[in-house]
């Protein structure tokens, strides 16, 4: 047997309450109140109501104030106002202040009242479903974050041992040989796996709200140099020429260098990965007069089909899926970058064409910008194929 939804009727005229109750009691569990005080007591002392129908004018009370209070006390209860007034200001205030779902003009027919309450029940139930879904999503996200945290603890310690001992063995093995190659492979694999764990941890922390930004003054020149040094081994491995276009004058920014360096590294790493051997990658950095830091990473590699350009922003979806598994990776670079950029109050834009290359631009606020001169002049270096 279906449970009747609870409806509260509030009106200072008993005969109106009795008439409304007779109409609605067949479908709903109806409670009556002849004053705001009585209504608040019923709200506080009983299970939540699905719909509250209140008269606009009652002795010593304002129905609009009552419904506005309900918006805070019982936000999931649909609020319906009974009124004999035709003043438009009242309707505007009711919508803006109390978020009233519907107005019923007095006197009203039983069908009008019944239809309004039935619609109000549907609205309330939908809101409850959405709230429950949101709670479940948050619980799932928290559960996922907990898994990431546990995985981090369980994987990072043995990974550090593997990487550390592999480095020691490399130093002890003189010259070249199969043993040294094996140890080098172990060390590199450990470093790669550690990077994957870190990406998963960072993404989980951002999504759960646990990632805390740490903005500090930073030299733009030093920051970019660090990013270049980090990506240089990958460029060398594929003979990629990295072009850097940055302001001639050094600029002091207020940024979270750790979060931003992860973003730039992910973009550069993707650009190198999907570039052809002996190809070119451009890193362009500008800062405008509003303190917006603009970073463009451009390549002339394999590119991405239009229908894939949004999908590659989702976790575990790889650009390599467009082709084959040659490029590797778990598909967390762009999703983590977008999450970190959004966390910094910035935006990310991707423009790509299959077989022609990819441009990714991120823009983030860099508060407290200081520079030795006026707006910096770009030091443009020729980039093959750049218009």
Short mmCIF file of C-alpha atoms in Angstrom, two decimals:
data_model
loop_
_atom_site.label_atom_id
_atom_site.label_comp_id
_atom_site.label_asym_id
_atom_site.label_seq_id
_atom_site.Cartn_x
_atom_site.Cartn_y
_atom_site.Cartn_z
CA UNK A 1 0.00 0.00 0.00
CA UNK A 2 1.41 3.38 -1.04
CA UNK A 3 2.28 5.80 1.75
CA UNK A 4 0.23 8.99 1.65
CA UNK A 5 2.27 12.16 1.31
CA UNK A 6 1.88 14.63 4.17
CA UNK A 7 0.19 17.99 3.47
CA UNK A 8 -0.17 20.89 5.91
CA UNK A 9 -3.04 23.37 5.42
CA UNK A 10 -2.77 26.73 7.22
CA UNK A 11 -5.73 29.17 7.33
CA UNK A 12 -7.38 31.14 10.11
CA UNK A 13 -10.87 30.34 8.78
CA UNK A 14 -11.95 26.87 10.03
CA UNK A 15 -14.65 26.38 7.39
CA UNK A 16 -12.05 26.85 4.61
CA UNK A 17 -9.70 24.40 6.29
CA UNK A 18 -12.52 21.86 6.64
CA UNK A 19 -13.47 22.18 2.98
CA UNK A 20 -9.86 21.82 1.76
CA UNK A 21 -9.26 18.88 4.08
CA UNK A 22 -12.31 16.99 2.80
CA UNK A 23 -11.06 17.41 -0.75
CA UNK A 24 -7.52 16.29 -0.10
CA UNK A 25 -7.85 13.62 2.62
CA UNK A 26 -8.67 10.88 0.15
CA UNK A 27 -5.21 11.12 -1.42
CA UNK A 28 -3.03 12.74 1.24
CA UNK A 29 -2.28 12.66 4.94
CA UNK A 30 -3.63 16.12 5.83
CA UNK A 31 -2.85 18.20 8.93
CA UNK A 32 -4.60 21.47 9.80
CA UNK A 33 -3.41 24.65 11.50
CA UNK A 34 -5.39 27.83 12.19
CA UNK A 35 -2.34 30.01 12.92
CA UNK A 36 1.32 30.32 12.08
CA UNK A 37 2.22 29.38 15.66
CA UNK A 38 0.14 26.22 15.43
CA UNK A 39 1.66 25.42 12.04
CA UNK A 40 5.24 25.80 13.27
CA UNK A 41 4.49 23.50 16.23
CA UNK A 42 3.18 20.82 13.88
CA UNK A 43 6.23 21.22 11.64
CA UNK A 44 8.60 20.88 14.59
CA UNK A 45 6.78 17.97 16.25
CA UNK A 46 6.05 15.71 13.29
CA UNK A 47 7.56 14.09 10.22
CA UNK A 48 8.41 16.45 7.33
CA UNK A 49 5.56 17.70 5.18
CA UNK A 50 5.69 17.28 1.41
CA UNK A 51 3.46 20.29 0.67
CA UNK A 52 2.47 23.31 2.77
CA UNK A 53 -0.53 25.41 1.72
CA UNK A 54 -0.81 28.71 3.58
CA UNK A 55 -3.16 31.67 3.48
CA UNK A 56 -1.51 35.01 2.75
CA UNK A 57 -3.35 37.07 5.36
CA UNK A 58 -3.89 35.81 8.92
CA UNK A 59 -4.43 37.71 12.17
CA UNK A 60 -1.12 38.75 13.70
CA UNK A 61 0.93 37.01 11.02
CA UNK A 62 2.08 37.39 7.43
CA UNK A 63 1.76 34.28 5.31
CA UNK A 64 4.66 35.41 3.15
CA UNK A 65 6.99 35.61 6.16
CA UNK A 66 5.81 32.17 7.24
CA UNK A 67 6.52 30.62 3.84
CA UNK A 68 9.89 32.35 3.69
CA UNK A 69 10.73 30.79 7.06
CA UNK A 70 9.69 27.40 5.71
CA UNK A 71 12.11 27.79 2.80
CA UNK A 72 14.91 27.66 5.37
CA UNK A 73 13.38 25.24 7.89
CA UNK A 74 11.95 22.68 5.42
CA UNK A 75 13.46 23.45 2.00
CA UNK A 76 12.11 20.26 0.40
CA UNK A 77 8.49 21.09 1.22
CA UNK A 78 6.68 22.63 -1.76
CA UNK A 79 5.11 25.94 -0.75
CA UNK A 80 1.69 27.02 -2.09
CA UNK A 81 0.05 30.35 -1.26
CA UNK A 82 -3.67 31.07 -0.87
CA UNK A 83 -4.45 34.71 -1.54
CA UNK A 84 -7.33 36.98 -2.37
CA UNK A 85 -4.99 39.79 -3.41
CA UNK A 86 -4.36 40.77 -7.00
CA UNK A 87 -1.33 42.96 -6.26
CA UNK A 88 1.59 41.96 -8.52
CA UNK A 89 4.17 43.00 -5.92
CA UNK A 90 2.93 40.30 -3.58
CA UNK A 91 3.44 37.65 -6.25
CA UNK A 92 6.93 38.94 -7.02
CA UNK A 93 7.91 38.90 -3.35
CA UNK A 94 6.47 35.43 -2.89
CA UNK A 95 8.54 34.06 -5.77
CA UNK A 96 11.76 35.90 -4.93
CA UNK A 97 11.70 35.59 -1.15
CA UNK A 98 9.77 32.44 -0.35
CA UNK A 99 10.17 30.56 -3.65
CA UNK A 100 6.43 29.87 -3.73
CA UNK A 101 5.58 27.13 -6.19
CA UNK A 102 2.03 28.19 -7.02
CA UNK A 103 -0.66 30.74 -6.13
CA UNK A 104 -4.29 29.79 -5.58
CA UNK A 105 -6.80 32.61 -5.71
CA UNK A 106 -9.54 32.57 -3.04
CA UNK A 107 -12.17 31.35 -3.37
CA UNK A 108 -10.88 28.33 -5.28
CA UNK A 109 -12.44 25.14 -6.58
CA UNK A 110 -11.60 21.73 -5.22
CA UNK A 111 -10.06 20.74 -8.53
CA UNK A 112 -7.74 23.76 -8.52
CA UNK A 113 -6.54 22.94 -5.02
CA UNK A 114 -6.15 19.23 -5.71
CA UNK A 115 -4.20 19.81 -8.92
CA UNK A 116 -1.87 22.32 -7.26
CA UNK A 117 -1.13 19.98 -4.35
CA UNK A 118 -0.57 16.98 -6.63
CA UNK A 119 1.87 18.99 -8.75
CA UNK A 120 3.56 20.22 -5.59
CA UNK A 121 4.01 16.65 -4.37
CA UNK A 122 5.70 15.68 -7.65
CA UNK A 123 8.07 18.65 -7.38
CA UNK A 124 8.98 17.80 -3.79
CA UNK A 125 9.57 14.13 -4.59
CA UNK A 126 11.80 15.07 -7.53
CA UNK A 127 13.83 17.34 -5.25
CA UNK A 128 14.20 14.53 -2.73
CA UNK A 129 15.32 12.14 -5.47
CA UNK A 130 17.89 14.68 -6.67
CA UNK A 131 19.13 15.24 -3.12
CA UNK A 132 19.44 11.49 -2.53
CA UNK A 133 21.29 11.08 -5.83
CA UNK A 134 23.61 13.92 -4.87
CA UNK A 135 24.28 12.34 -1.47
CA UNK A 136 25.01 8.99 -3.08
CA UNK A 137 27.35 10.66 -5.56
CA UNK A 138 29.19 12.40 -2.73
CA UNK A 139 29.39 9.15 -0.78
CA UNK A 140 30.75 7.38 -3.87
CA UNK A 141 33.26 10.18 -4.41
CA UNK A 142 34.35 10.02 -0.78
CA UNK A 143 34.65 6.24 -1.04
CA UNK A 144 36.76 6.64 -4.16
CA UNK A 145 38.93 9.21 -2.42
CA UNK A 146 39.40 6.85 0.51
CA UNK A 147 40.46 4.12 -1.92
CA UNK A 148 42.95 6.51 -3.53
CA UNK A 149 44.32 7.44 -0.11
CA UNK A 150 44.73 3.81 0.89
CA UNK A 151 46.28 2.98 -2.47
CA UNK A 152 48.68 5.88 -2.10
CA UNK A 153 49.86 4.70 1.28
CA UNK A 154 50.15 1.08 0.19
CA UNK A 155 51.88 1.80 -3.13
CA UNK A 156 54.09 4.78 -2.43
CA UNK A 157 56.24 3.13 0.24
CA UNK A 158 57.20 0.04 -1.83
CA UNK A 159 57.58 2.26 -4.93
CA UNK A 160 60.03 4.49 -3.09
CA UNK A 161 61.97 1.39 -2.08
CA UNK A 162 62.03 0.11 -5.65
CA UNK A 163 63.13 3.44 -7.09
CA UNK A 164 65.69 4.07 -4.36
CA UNK A 165 67.33 0.64 -4.50
CA UNK A 166 67.32 0.71 -8.31
CA UNK A 167 69.23 3.99 -8.23
CA UNK A 168 71.76 2.51 -5.81
CA UNK A 169 72.24 -0.55 -8.02
CA UNK A 170 72.69 1.66 -11.08
CA UNK A 171 75.51 3.49 -9.36
CA UNK A 172 77.18 0.24 -8.36
CA UNK A 173 76.99 -1.30 -11.83
CA UNK A 174 79.84 0.16 -13.85
CA UNK A 175 79.77 0.54 -17.62
CA UNK A 176 77.08 -0.81 -19.89
CA UNK A 177 75.49 -4.23 -19.90
CA UNK A 178 72.27 -6.18 -19.61
CA UNK A 179 72.19 -5.97 -15.81
CA UNK A 180 72.46 -2.19 -15.83
CA UNK A 181 69.72 -1.99 -18.49
CA UNK A 182 67.45 -4.18 -16.37
CA UNK A 183 67.98 -1.98 -13.32
CA UNK A 184 67.38 1.17 -15.37
CA UNK A 185 64.12 -0.30 -16.63
CA UNK A 186 63.06 -1.10 -13.06
CA UNK A 187 63.84 2.46 -11.92
CA UNK A 188 62.04 4.10 -14.87
CA UNK A 189 59.00 1.84 -14.45
CA UNK A 190 58.86 2.70 -10.77
CA UNK A 191 59.00 6.42 -11.54
CA UNK A 192 56.23 6.07 -14.15
CA UNK A 193 54.02 4.13 -11.76
CA UNK A 194 54.66 6.68 -9.02
CA UNK A 195 53.52 9.41 -11.42
CA UNK A 196 50.27 7.53 -12.09
CA UNK A 197 49.61 7.16 -8.37
CA UNK A 198 50.25 10.86 -7.82
CA UNK A 199 47.84 11.79 -10.63
CA UNK A 200 45.09 9.61 -9.19
CA UNK A 201 45.66 11.05 -5.72
CA UNK A 202 45.61 14.65 -6.93
CA UNK A 203 42.46 14.12 -8.99
CA UNK A 204 40.67 12.46 -6.08
CA UNK A 205 41.75 15.26 -3.75
CA UNK A 206 40.46 17.97 -6.11
CA UNK A 207 37.13 16.23 -6.67
CA UNK A 208 36.56 15.72 -2.95
CA UNK A 209 37.54 19.29 -2.05
CA UNK A 210 40.62 18.18 -0.11
CA UNK A 211 43.19 19.74 -2.44
CA UNK A 212 44.30 23.04 -0.89
CA UNK A 213 45.92 25.68 -3.07
CA UNK A 214 49.08 27.34 -1.79
CA UNK A 215 49.66 30.59 -3.70
CA UNK A 216 53.03 32.23 -3.18
CA UNK A 217 55.17 34.80 -4.97
CA UNK A 218 57.03 33.14 -7.83
CA UNK A 219 59.38 34.31 -10.54
CA UNK A 220 57.80 33.53 -13.90
CA UNK A 221 61.22 32.97 -15.46
CA UNK A 222 62.28 30.50 -12.78
CA UNK A 223 58.92 28.76 -12.90
CA UNK A 224 59.02 28.25 -16.67
CA UNK A 225 62.64 27.10 -16.50
CA UNK A 226 61.63 24.42 -14.03
CA UNK A 227 58.83 23.25 -16.32
CA UNK A 228 61.23 23.05 -19.27
CA UNK A 229 63.82 21.04 -17.36
CA UNK A 230 61.16 18.59 -16.26
CA UNK A 231 59.98 17.85 -19.80
CA UNK A 232 63.42 17.93 -21.44
CA UNK A 233 64.19 14.19 -21.06
CA UNK A 234 60.97 13.30 -22.89
CA UNK A 235 61.80 15.78 -25.65
CA UNK A 236 65.31 14.35 -26.00
CA UNK A 237 63.97 10.79 -26.22
CA UNK A 238 61.98 11.68 -29.37
CA UNK A 239 64.31 14.40 -30.66
CA UNK A 240 61.50 16.94 -30.16
CA UNK A 241 62.44 20.62 -30.57
CA UNK A 242 60.82 22.64 -27.80
CA UNK A 243 60.23 26.31 -28.62
CA UNK A 244 59.57 28.70 -25.75
CA UNK A 245 57.88 32.06 -26.23
CA UNK A 246 57.84 34.03 -22.96
CA UNK A 247 58.03 37.66 -21.79
CA UNK A 248 61.46 39.26 -22.08
CA UNK A 249 61.17 40.78 -18.62
CA UNK A 250 60.84 38.67 -15.52
CA UNK A 251 57.50 38.91 -13.73
CA UNK A 252 56.58 38.04 -10.17
CA UNK A 253 53.31 36.15 -9.90
CA UNK A 254 51.22 34.87 -7.04
CA UNK A 255 50.45 31.28 -8.02
CA UNK A 256 50.34 27.73 -6.71
CA UNK A 257 53.48 26.66 -8.53
CA UNK A 258 52.99 22.98 -7.68
CA UNK A 259 49.47 22.79 -9.12
CA UNK A 260 50.33 24.90 -12.15
CA UNK A 261 53.51 22.96 -12.91
CA UNK A 262 51.47 19.73 -12.93
CA UNK A 263 49.14 21.33 -15.49
CA UNK A 264 51.95 22.50 -17.76
CA UNK A 265 53.84 19.22 -17.50
CA UNK A 266 50.71 17.24 -18.44
CA UNK A 267 50.13 19.44 -21.48
CA UNK A 268 53.76 19.31 -22.59
CA UNK A 269 53.97 15.57 -21.98
CA UNK A 270 50.88 14.99 -24.13
CA UNK A 271 52.25 17.27 -26.84
CA UNK A 272 55.53 15.36 -26.92
CA UNK A 273 53.83 11.98 -26.73
CA UNK A 274 51.55 12.66 -29.69
CA UNK A 275 54.14 14.49 -31.81
CA UNK A 276 56.01 12.73 -34.56
CA UNK A 277 59.66 11.86 -34.09
CA UNK A 278 61.85 14.95 -34.52
CA UNK A 279 58.72 17.11 -34.36
CA UNK A 280 58.21 20.47 -32.67
CA UNK A 281 56.31 21.68 -29.60
CA UNK A 282 55.62 25.28 -28.64
CA UNK A 283 55.22 26.60 -25.10
CA UNK A 284 53.90 30.17 -25.18
CA UNK A 285 53.49 32.21 -21.98
CA UNK A 286 51.98 35.69 -21.62
CA UNK A 287 50.64 37.80 -18.78
CA UNK A 288 48.12 40.54 -19.51
CA UNK A 289 47.51 43.80 -17.68
CA UNK A 290 44.72 42.18 -15.67
CA UNK A 291 47.08 39.62 -14.16
CA UNK A 292 45.81 36.69 -16.23
CA UNK A 293 48.48 34.12 -16.95
CA UNK A 294 47.94 32.59 -20.41
CA UNK A 295 49.77 29.41 -21.33
CA UNK A 296 49.55 27.79 -24.75
CA UNK A 297 50.98 24.39 -25.61
CA UNK A 298 50.91 23.64 -29.32
CA UNK A 299 52.06 20.65 -31.35
CA UNK A 300 51.87 19.45 -34.93
CA UNK A 301 51.22 15.85 -34.04
CA UNK A 302 48.46 13.33 -34.65
CA UNK A 303 45.63 15.57 -33.45
CA UNK A 304 42.20 14.63 -32.10
CA UNK A 305 38.93 14.17 -33.93
CA UNK A 306 36.21 16.73 -33.01
CA UNK A 307 33.93 14.17 -31.35
CA UNK A 308 36.77 13.10 -29.06
CA UNK A 309 37.82 16.55 -27.87
CA UNK A 310 35.39 16.66 -24.94
CA UNK A 311 35.71 12.97 -24.15
CA UNK A 312 39.47 13.18 -23.59
CA UNK A 313 38.73 15.59 -20.73
CA UNK A 314 37.07 12.72 -18.85
CA UNK A 315 39.04 10.40 -16.53
CA UNK A 316 40.54 7.25 -18.05
CA UNK A 317 39.64 8.25 -21.63
CA UNK A 318 42.84 8.34 -23.66
CA UNK A 319 43.67 10.23 -26.81
CA UNK A 320 45.45 7.05 -27.84
CA UNK A 321 42.09 5.31 -28.00
CA UNK A 322 41.53 7.21 -31.25
CA UNK A 323 44.30 5.15 -32.76
CA UNK A 324 45.69 2.25 -30.77
CA UNK A 325 47.47 1.50 -27.52
CA UNK A 326 50.87 2.62 -28.82
CA UNK A 327 50.99 5.80 -26.77
CA UNK A 328 50.22 4.30 -23.36
CA UNK A 329 49.04 6.18 -20.28
CA UNK A 330 45.81 5.90 -18.27
CA UNK A 331 44.04 9.00 -19.55
CA UNK A 332 44.37 11.21 -16.46
CA UNK A 333 46.56 14.04 -17.81
CA UNK A 334 43.88 16.31 -19.28
CA UNK A 335 41.19 15.54 -16.64
CA UNK A 336 43.62 16.37 -13.83
CA UNK A 337 44.77 19.50 -15.65
CA UNK A 338 41.20 20.72 -16.12
CA UNK A 339 40.36 19.97 -12.48
CA UNK A 340 43.41 21.90 -11.23
CA UNK A 341 42.80 24.81 -13.62
CA UNK A 342 39.18 25.07 -12.48
CA UNK A 343 40.29 24.94 -8.86
CA UNK A 344 42.54 27.95 -9.52
CA UNK A 345 39.60 29.86 -11.00
CA UNK A 346 40.86 29.48 -14.56
CA UNK A 347 39.72 27.90 -17.78
CA UNK A 348 41.08 25.46 -20.34
CA UNK A 349 40.45 25.41 -24.09
CA UNK A 350 41.36 22.64 -26.50
CA UNK A 351 41.49 23.02 -30.28
CA UNK A 352 42.65 20.13 -32.42
CA UNK A 353 42.48 18.78 -35.94
CA UNK A 354 43.21 15.19 -36.89
CA UNK A 355 46.66 14.77 -38.48
CA UNK A 356 47.40 18.49 -38.02
CA UNK A 357 48.06 18.90 -34.31
CA UNK A 358 46.61 20.19 -31.07
CA UNK A 359 46.52 23.53 -29.25
CA UNK A 360 45.66 23.65 -25.55
CA UNK A 361 45.43 26.97 -23.75
CA UNK A 362 44.98 27.47 -20.03
CA UNK A 363 44.26 30.81 -18.39
CA UNK A 364 44.56 31.29 -14.64
CA UNK A 365 44.46 34.35 -12.39
CA UNK A 366 47.86 35.34 -11.00
CA UNK A 367 47.09 37.90 -8.32
CA UNK A 368 49.62 40.45 -7.07
CA UNK A 369 51.41 40.69 -10.38
CA UNK A 370 54.46 42.94 -10.41
CA UNK A 371 56.79 43.69 -13.29
CA UNK A 372 59.77 45.97 -13.76
CA UNK A 373 58.22 47.76 -16.74
CA UNK A 374 54.95 48.04 -18.56
CA UNK A 375 53.13 45.16 -20.19
CA UNK A 376 55.81 42.61 -21.23
CA UNK A 377 56.85 42.26 -24.83
CA UNK A 378 56.73 38.72 -26.20
CA UNK A 379 59.98 37.18 -27.31
CA UNK A 380 58.66 35.45 -30.39
CA UNK A 381 60.63 32.51 -31.68
CA UNK A 382 59.69 31.02 -35.05
CA UNK A 383 57.62 27.87 -34.76
CA UNK A 384 57.33 25.67 -37.84
CA UNK A 385 53.87 25.83 -39.38
CA UNK A 386 52.71 28.57 -37.01
CA UNK A 387 50.56 31.28 -38.58
#
